[in-house]
């Protein structure tokens, strides 16, 4: 008979859940990983239409690097002993950004020196402030490593002494810091093109959050997985099972059981009960506190914090299988941002309209005569709900696809329509159905000035409201994104391990 007691139960097999489960299993713990979906991966998945396999979400992965010059995700995959099976392709440029209103086009290369030179070409006189920016990025990266190592208990004296400039810039937005170092406005705007990857405008995004991501993309190069992100999800789950972990797909958790404000187990959709003292939830706190734990047992602080936070971006993605290569289409870049203007505040506001036309695109050759193009547009607020009804849903889907393809064509001047062989559209409804995240949110909670990366990391331990219950993933302290969720998965697993060791003492 199955022993239904586990050291740790991980709920949800997204990036973070998979890494958490594997990390704990490798440390000799008995781990149960429960996933409501048919397959593992959550948003890190893929699907096939005709002769095309589409990655559901990955446009660019940061913090990877190379064997010789590795970054955090590379090192994590080495610790998890899967690195030899992971092959990536480094993208040739950081990004190409186009504006619809003023027909601007900037293509930014990978590599610090090349990036500086190109920026100087586009914005003469920008080099000094760009050098200052990179130097601040370097200090920020070191300071964040120290904060991670200090496991939420950093020493202020060490921070002040070793990372004085980090301490000065840490509370400010990327916009404020770039202004302060006298970066010309156009250079600020080009540099901040990546803002939509974090789903907050430059005036709201913390310097350290944005700087760490951009620094990695520029200096190490953005990568994509050669097969698909789903292949990596499968690799993580196979390694977990190989190490003795128990994975149950098509097994959603409908209740988390607690006693005296401590976790004691879970109940699945099919009424199976599993016991544990430690749960890692790869879900939103809204679902956990609002649906999975009986209301009377949810601490008031958990309810208020969850209510205080705002949801981040929702998304629409249009997946296109094209019967032409990139060359035949006349397009040579792999990553595109299309905005009406480079003013991120204005564009953020505009993206409260479902048909903003702003988008991030990934283009790649998929065979000697085909390519795939994925267009993702973010939507903020409730515009989607106000527009969509049961009756008009498919019509709206078609309009969204049409609007994004046209926007991409208008920006680049290239014809995409005539090359479309396959098309699939995902809306917030699709993402909600696959992940269970409220409102189909794809970027966790909104990163804003008062609720940004640093306060979240620093406050994490104060947010353990029920003993034995921790969160990992896009709604966690490192926010969303592939590298963030992989890394956060390991961090939370190690913290759970620490709690288990303390219990033994
Ligand atoms: C269109 C799109 C483009 C993106 N582009 C990029 C990009 O280019 N670069 C980048 O870094 N990031 C990108 N992201 C973000 C990135 O995909 C996510 O941040 C990351 O994959 C989220 O991982 P996670 O660990 O939070 O888990 P999730 O993927 O959110 O998975 C959660 C899992 O929990 C499961 N679950 C939910 N409820 C239950 C339950 N009750 N019981 C059991 N299981 C449950 C779900 O089925 C799911 O498998 C993109 C996202 C989208 C949607």
XYZ file of C-alpha atoms and ligand atoms in Angstrom:
558
model
C 0.000 0.000 0.000
C 1.214 3.513 -0.801
C 2.714 5.348 2.141
C 0.922 8.687 2.000
C 3.297 10.676 4.173
C 5.955 12.873 2.571
C 8.727 15.154 3.836
C 7.597 17.817 1.375
C 4.686 18.204 -1.022
C 5.189 20.545 -3.963
C 1.957 21.791 -5.533
C 2.330 22.679 -9.214
C 5.011 21.558 -11.660
C 5.894 24.887 -13.276
C 9.558 25.940 -13.494
C 9.831 26.701 -9.793
C 7.881 23.652 -8.605
C 10.032 21.338 -10.727
C 13.298 22.844 -9.485
C 12.096 22.830 -5.860
C 11.034 19.193 -6.073
C 14.268 18.050 -7.708
C 16.452 20.061 -5.312
C 14.768 18.529 -2.260
C 14.768 15.034 -3.722
C 18.502 15.327 -4.401
C 19.007 16.307 -0.762
C 17.507 12.966 0.217
C 13.997 14.127 1.069
C 10.866 12.194 0.228
C 9.001 14.507 -2.128
C 5.579 14.380 -3.768
C 5.012 16.678 -6.751
C 1.355 17.221 -7.623
C 0.375 18.793 -10.941
C -3.205 19.452 -11.988
C -2.371 19.462 -15.704
C -1.785 16.521 -18.023
C 1.897 17.413 -18.386
C 4.543 19.237 -16.353
C 5.889 22.707 -17.153
C 2.994 25.102 -16.564
C 3.746 28.106 -18.747
C 7.077 26.520 -19.732
C 5.534 24.218 -22.257
C 5.116 23.713 -25.997
C 2.498 22.524 -28.474
C 2.426 21.279 -32.051
C 0.343 22.587 -34.938
C 0.958 21.006 -38.352
C 4.704 20.917 -38.986
C 5.496 23.503 -36.258
C 6.307 23.097 -32.574
C 5.696 26.329 -30.654
C 7.199 27.264 -27.324
C 4.272 28.517 -25.245
C 6.148 31.324 -23.574
C 9.915 31.632 -23.934
C 11.088 34.630 -25.964
C 14.437 35.061 -24.224
C 16.091 33.463 -21.186
C 18.591 35.473 -19.166
C 21.223 34.563 -16.536
C 22.493 31.573 -18.549
C 25.896 32.337 -20.106
C 28.283 29.613 -21.216
C 30.395 26.855 -19.675
C 33.377 29.217 -19.548
C 31.377 32.234 -18.407
C 28.396 30.764 -16.626
C 25.538 32.651 -15.016
C 23.001 31.684 -12.331
C 20.758 29.368 -14.375
C 23.725 27.538 -15.912
C 25.142 27.000 -12.410
C 21.766 25.848 -11.103
C 21.372 23.306 -13.922
C 24.904 22.083 -13.151
C 23.984 21.546 -9.484
C 20.862 19.694 -10.614
C 23.098 17.562 -12.885
C 21.070 18.234 -16.036
C 23.361 20.754 -17.708
C 24.881 18.176 -20.093
C 21.447 17.532 -21.551
C 20.529 21.203 -21.985
C 21.444 22.798 -25.293
C 20.791 26.445 -25.916
C 21.182 28.885 -28.747
C 22.529 32.336 -27.948
C 20.534 34.923 -29.840
C 22.569 37.178 -32.130
C 21.246 40.490 -30.819
C 19.818 41.818 -27.560
C 16.741 43.255 -29.296
C 15.382 45.298 -32.167
C 12.883 47.965 -31.130
C 10.486 49.682 -33.544
C 8.070 52.518 -32.913
C 4.782 52.785 -34.758
C 4.215 56.512 -34.258
C 7.611 57.847 -35.328
C 8.911 54.933 -37.386
C 12.072 54.577 -35.318
C 14.194 51.429 -35.417
C 17.081 50.567 -33.110
C 18.885 47.226 -33.176
C 20.988 46.625 -30.074
C 23.785 44.049 -30.091
C 24.981 41.653 -27.433
C 28.226 42.489 -25.590
C 28.930 45.490 -23.378
C 31.370 47.204 -25.741
C 29.248 46.608 -28.832
C 26.165 47.871 -26.957
C 28.008 51.038 -25.856
C 29.268 51.702 -29.374
C 25.866 51.198 -30.953
C 24.207 53.444 -28.377
C 26.813 56.147 -29.067
C 26.023 55.839 -32.779
C 22.271 56.265 -32.129
C 22.655 58.791 -29.301
C 25.932 60.716 -29.527
C 27.264 61.640 -26.089
C 25.673 58.678 -24.291
C 28.835 56.658 -23.569
C 29.788 58.178 -20.203
C 26.371 57.564 -18.669
C 26.150 54.098 -20.224
C 29.506 53.208 -18.642
C 28.184 54.466 -15.319
C 25.072 52.334 -15.822
C 27.123 49.172 -16.435
C 29.284 49.873 -13.417
C 26.167 50.221 -11.243
C 24.836 46.983 -12.730
C 28.026 45.170 -11.723
C 27.807 46.386 -8.127
C 24.102 45.498 -8.045
C 24.790 41.978 -9.237
C 27.407 41.450 -6.503
C 25.162 42.954 -3.837
C 22.248 40.726 -4.856
C 24.500 37.654 -4.661
C 25.413 38.731 -1.134
C 21.721 39.195 -0.259
C 20.917 35.715 -1.564
C 23.785 34.184 0.374
C 22.698 35.954 3.555
C 19.327 34.129 3.299
C 17.269 37.167 4.238
C 19.609 38.272 7.073
C 22.096 40.680 5.480
C 24.375 42.801 7.639
C 23.776 46.489 7.001
C 27.456 47.321 7.680
C 28.594 44.858 5.009
C 26.120 46.324 2.540
C 27.184 49.900 3.318
C 30.878 49.125 3.155
C 31.033 46.814 0.143
C 28.116 48.033 -1.925
C 27.672 51.747 -1.152
C 26.367 52.738 -4.568
C 23.946 49.815 -4.567
C 22.567 51.094 -1.266
C 22.037 54.512 -2.844
C 20.251 53.313 -5.989
C 18.362 50.353 -4.474
C 15.182 52.257 -3.480
C 14.823 54.062 -6.808
C 13.212 53.290 -10.127
C 15.303 52.656 -13.229
C 13.964 55.941 -14.647
C 15.130 57.968 -11.628
C 18.611 56.425 -11.650
C 19.152 56.904 -15.382
C 18.079 60.545 -15.071
C 20.395 61.011 -12.096
C 23.398 59.744 -14.040
C 22.510 62.189 -16.830
C 21.784 59.639 -19.472
C 20.306 61.353 -22.557
C 16.550 60.713 -22.796
C 16.747 58.773 -26.069
C 19.418 56.457 -24.629
C 17.237 55.926 -21.527
C 14.296 55.012 -23.720
C 16.253 52.587 -25.906
C 17.868 50.967 -22.862
C 14.447 50.551 -21.242
C 12.935 48.739 -24.247
C 12.947 45.535 -22.222
C 10.450 47.032 -19.726
C 7.525 44.978 -21.030
C 9.363 41.742 -20.145
C 8.892 42.765 -16.507
C 5.446 44.245 -17.074
C 5.960 47.623 -15.417
C 6.993 50.992 -16.866
C 10.439 52.491 -16.225
C 9.049 54.912 -13.635
C 7.771 51.999 -11.513
C 10.382 49.301 -12.102
C 13.090 49.156 -9.504
C 16.560 49.905 -10.798
C 18.017 46.727 -9.370
C 15.362 44.490 -10.877
C 15.634 45.962 -14.348
C 19.413 46.395 -14.225
C 20.073 42.778 -13.230
C 17.975 41.444 -16.089
C 19.289 43.805 -18.758
C 22.886 43.413 -17.655
C 22.620 39.665 -18.087
C 20.972 39.945 -21.506
C 23.577 42.402 -22.756
C 26.733 40.870 -21.319
C 25.970 37.134 -21.547
C 23.469 37.245 -24.400
C 19.857 36.090 -24.370
C 19.370 32.381 -25.038
C 16.562 30.067 -26.067
C 16.437 26.317 -25.591
C 17.347 24.457 -28.803
C 14.488 21.982 -28.410
C 11.830 23.811 -26.372
C 11.260 24.954 -22.837
C 8.940 21.973 -22.467
C 11.913 19.680 -23.103
C 13.608 21.292 -20.078
C 10.473 20.853 -17.980
C 10.429 17.172 -18.961
C 14.133 16.830 -18.198
C 13.624 18.247 -14.698
C 10.664 15.953 -14.035
C 12.468 12.861 -15.378
C 15.485 13.601 -13.185
C 13.165 14.053 -10.207
C 11.481 10.686 -10.795
C 14.849 8.997 -11.496
C 16.030 10.186 -8.076
C 13.048 8.520 -6.411
C 10.564 11.432 -6.385
C 6.854 10.811 -6.850
C 5.157 12.836 -9.585
C 1.412 12.762 -10.065
C -0.019 14.619 -13.051
C -3.747 15.184 -13.509
C -3.799 15.554 -9.731
C -4.898 18.981 -8.617
C -4.833 19.952 -4.969
C -8.222 21.160 -3.760
C -7.385 21.658 -0.102
C -4.373 22.358 2.078
C -4.943 21.003 5.578
C -3.672 22.945 8.580
C -3.805 22.457 12.341
C -2.843 25.123 14.889
C -1.551 27.252 12.037
C 0.772 24.510 10.779
C 0.581 22.569 7.550
C -0.432 18.923 7.964
C -1.315 17.737 4.448
C -3.295 18.131 1.249
C -6.417 16.712 -0.328
C -6.519 16.196 -4.082
C -9.394 16.658 -6.527
C -10.003 12.905 -6.349
C -10.194 13.105 -2.531
C -6.862 11.431 -1.889
C -5.174 12.683 1.253
C -1.397 13.064 1.597
C 0.320 14.080 4.818
C 3.282 16.406 5.234
C 4.661 19.188 7.443
C 6.071 21.136 4.480
C 4.378 22.471 1.375
C 5.861 24.484 -1.452
C 3.100 26.072 -3.510
C 3.969 27.003 -7.115
C 0.700 28.949 -7.210
C -0.599 32.377 -6.394
C -1.226 33.187 -2.731
C -4.678 34.356 -3.904
C -5.589 30.788 -4.865
C -3.908 29.231 -1.834
C -5.422 31.530 0.786
C -8.641 32.179 -1.127
C -9.522 28.655 -2.281
C -7.292 25.937 -0.861
C -7.327 26.725 2.868
C -10.540 27.007 4.865
C -11.187 30.698 5.380
C -11.228 30.432 9.207
C -7.690 29.055 9.150
C -6.186 31.784 6.949
C -4.302 34.319 9.081
C -5.556 37.909 8.698
C -2.085 39.123 7.718
C -2.049 36.687 4.788
C -5.433 37.958 3.635
C -4.442 41.622 3.849
C -1.094 41.224 2.092
C -2.692 39.239 -0.714
C -5.370 41.903 -1.127
C -2.795 44.689 -1.133
C -0.884 43.322 -4.098
C -2.022 43.989 -7.647
C -1.944 41.409 -10.376
C 0.677 41.859 -13.068
C 0.234 41.601 -16.797
C -2.180 39.332 -18.582
C -1.201 38.242 -22.050
C -2.268 37.485 -25.570
C 0.030 35.395 -27.740
C -0.308 34.726 -31.441
C 1.700 31.726 -32.647
C 2.365 31.743 -36.395
C 3.866 28.960 -38.496
C 5.195 30.618 -41.655
C 5.954 28.945 -44.992
C 8.928 31.258 -45.582
C 12.320 31.602 -43.947
C 13.444 34.712 -42.125
C 15.516 35.684 -45.158
C 12.580 35.241 -47.515
C 10.467 37.401 -45.195
C 13.168 40.069 -45.229
C 13.632 39.951 -41.462
C 16.967 39.252 -39.831
C 16.438 39.808 -36.093
C 15.141 37.268 -33.627
C 13.707 39.542 -30.908
C 11.482 42.521 -31.653
C 9.710 45.038 -29.485
C 7.009 47.079 -31.179
C 5.616 50.048 -29.259
C 3.794 53.167 -30.399
C 6.497 55.202 -28.681
C 9.504 54.590 -26.440
C 7.814 56.329 -23.500
C 7.086 53.310 -21.278
C 4.641 55.152 -19.011
C 2.550 56.220 -21.968
C 2.688 52.714 -23.474
C 1.866 51.038 -20.152
C -1.306 53.180 -20.006
C -2.060 52.359 -23.635
C -1.832 48.653 -22.806
C -4.946 48.957 -20.664
C -6.570 48.758 -24.105
C -6.784 45.211 -25.445
C -5.899 46.317 -28.977
C -2.865 48.459 -28.122
C -0.794 46.859 -30.891
C 2.286 46.930 -28.632
C 4.073 43.592 -28.661
C 7.203 41.508 -28.167
C 8.003 39.098 -30.988
C 10.298 36.132 -31.494
C 11.177 34.961 -34.976
C 13.221 31.884 -35.834
C 13.807 29.538 -38.735
C 12.276 26.142 -38.023
C 13.391 24.239 -41.145
C 15.215 25.076 -44.394
C 11.959 26.547 -45.742
C 9.869 27.589 -42.729
C 9.984 29.892 -39.726
C 7.858 30.627 -36.681
C 6.816 33.983 -35.322
C 5.317 34.443 -31.858
C 3.729 37.793 -31.035
C 2.928 38.508 -27.385
C 1.029 41.541 -26.211
C 0.449 42.429 -22.568
C -2.874 43.635 -21.231
C -3.251 45.441 -17.915
C -6.367 45.923 -15.818
C -9.845 44.699 -16.670
C -10.204 45.850 -20.293
C -10.291 42.252 -21.512
C -13.144 41.292 -19.161
C -15.148 44.333 -20.152
C -14.824 43.485 -23.828
C -15.199 39.716 -23.927
C -18.424 37.742 -23.628
C -19.135 34.062 -24.246
C -20.719 35.038 -27.542
C -17.950 37.263 -28.930
C -14.893 35.393 -27.575
C -13.825 33.786 -30.876
C -14.463 36.979 -32.802
C -12.276 38.910 -30.310
C -9.561 36.268 -30.615
C -9.501 36.734 -34.383
C -9.434 40.509 -34.039
C -6.537 40.284 -31.587
C -4.546 38.116 -33.983
C -5.296 40.462 -36.874
C -4.337 43.508 -34.839
C -1.001 42.055 -33.690
C 0.014 40.703 -37.109
C -0.862 44.056 -38.695
C 1.041 45.940 -36.023
C 4.146 43.820 -36.623
C 3.812 44.313 -40.387
C 3.337 48.051 -40.003
C 6.428 48.353 -37.802
C 8.750 46.217 -39.881
C 7.249 46.958 -43.309
C 7.224 43.221 -44.110
C 4.358 41.020 -45.298
C 3.513 38.237 -42.846
C -0.126 37.555 -43.738
C 0.692 35.777 -47.008
C 3.152 33.392 -45.354
C 0.830 32.137 -42.593
C 0.425 28.367 -42.665
C -0.593 27.758 -39.038
C -2.025 30.102 -36.451
C -2.988 29.685 -32.803
C -4.089 32.351 -30.361
C -3.835 32.250 -26.567
C -5.736 34.792 -24.456
C -6.005 35.354 -20.698
C -8.769 32.716 -20.800
C -6.311 30.168 -22.255
C -3.603 31.006 -19.695
C -6.125 30.838 -16.837
C -7.319 27.433 -18.011
C -3.790 26.001 -18.260
C -2.277 27.444 -15.099
C -5.203 28.130 -12.807
C -3.766 31.600 -12.138
C -6.396 34.224 -11.328
C -7.486 36.296 -14.324
C -5.016 34.371 -16.494
C -2.198 36.508 -15.137
C 1.141 35.522 -16.685
C 3.545 37.739 -14.731
C 2.546 37.173 -11.084
C 2.043 40.348 -9.073
C 2.724 43.786 -10.518
C 6.191 45.043 -9.658
C 5.686 48.596 -8.437
C 7.779 51.065 -6.488
C 6.636 49.973 -3.002
C 6.335 46.288 -3.873
C 9.434 45.530 -5.854
C 12.222 42.960 -5.932
C 14.217 44.171 -2.929
C 11.339 44.666 -0.451
C 9.988 41.295 -1.461
C 13.314 39.520 -0.904
C 13.895 41.360 2.392
C 10.374 40.657 3.701
C 10.107 37.096 2.580
C 10.552 35.530 6.003
C 7.866 37.852 7.462
C 5.478 36.466 4.884
C 5.518 32.882 6.138
C 2.082 33.099 7.743
C 1.443 29.386 8.215
C 4.244 27.180 9.504
C 5.511 24.868 6.782
C 3.859 26.732 3.896
C 6.094 28.551 1.421
C 5.537 29.876 -2.091
C 7.729 29.489 -5.150
C 7.416 30.748 -8.722
C 6.189 33.842 -10.506
C 4.115 35.023 -7.530
C 7.159 34.610 -5.264
C 9.850 36.986 -4.099
C 11.927 36.980 -7.288
C 8.871 37.692 -9.456
C 8.186 36.106 -12.819
C 10.390 35.019 -15.713
C 12.210 31.794 -16.494
C 15.461 32.518 -14.681
C 13.658 34.068 -11.692
C 11.347 31.100 -11.235
C 14.062 28.463 -11.699
C 16.296 30.264 -9.185
C 13.440 30.960 -6.788
C 12.506 27.266 -6.924
C 15.915 26.331 -5.583
C 15.996 29.129 -2.993
C 12.637 28.137 -1.525
C 13.602 24.469 -1.486
C 16.763 25.292 0.459
C 14.768 27.396 2.918
C 12.354 24.504 3.433
C 15.348 22.252 3.991
C 16.686 24.730 6.548
C 13.349 24.659 8.391
C 13.419 20.864 8.453
C 16.934 20.864 9.862
C 15.956 23.375 12.571
C 13.065 21.125 13.567
C 15.499 18.253 14.145
C 17.660 20.317 16.537
C 3.373 34.347 -23.474
C 4.433 34.379 -22.424
C 5.706 34.793 -22.749
C 6.710 34.791 -21.781
N 7.977 35.114 -22.154
C 8.991 34.987 -21.279
C 10.326 35.202 -21.702
O 10.603 35.461 -22.852
N 11.310 35.104 -20.775
C 11.056 34.796 -19.482
O 12.008 34.714 -18.690
N 9.786 34.572 -19.046
C 8.750 34.656 -19.919
N 7.462 34.407 -19.502
C 7.205 34.153 -18.074
C 7.493 32.696 -17.672
O 6.939 31.823 -18.614
C 6.874 32.427 -16.311
O 7.285 33.423 -15.380
C 7.291 31.073 -15.728
O 7.208 30.038 -16.682
C 6.349 30.770 -14.557
O 6.809 29.660 -13.845
P 6.185 29.287 -12.440
O 7.207 28.508 -11.709
O 5.653 30.494 -11.766
O 4.994 28.273 -12.743
P 3.725 28.289 -13.703
O 4.185 28.141 -15.100
O 2.843 29.406 -13.374
O 3.058 26.897 -13.304
C 2.249 26.675 -12.187
C 1.813 25.212 -12.235
O 0.943 24.934 -11.129
C -0.092 24.077 -11.585
N -1.239 24.205 -10.670
C -2.038 25.286 -10.495
N -2.966 25.032 -9.557
C -2.747 23.768 -9.109
C -3.366 22.943 -8.119
N -4.402 23.367 -7.400
N -2.888 21.688 -7.932
C -1.807 21.245 -8.652
N -1.207 21.978 -9.598
C -1.654 23.226 -9.822
C -0.391 24.595 -12.985
O -1.099 23.630 -13.753
C 1.013 24.875 -13.496
O 1.577 23.724 -14.098
C 6.415 34.402 -20.443
C 5.124 33.995 -20.116
C 4.148 33.959 -21.095
C 2.789 33.438 -20.753
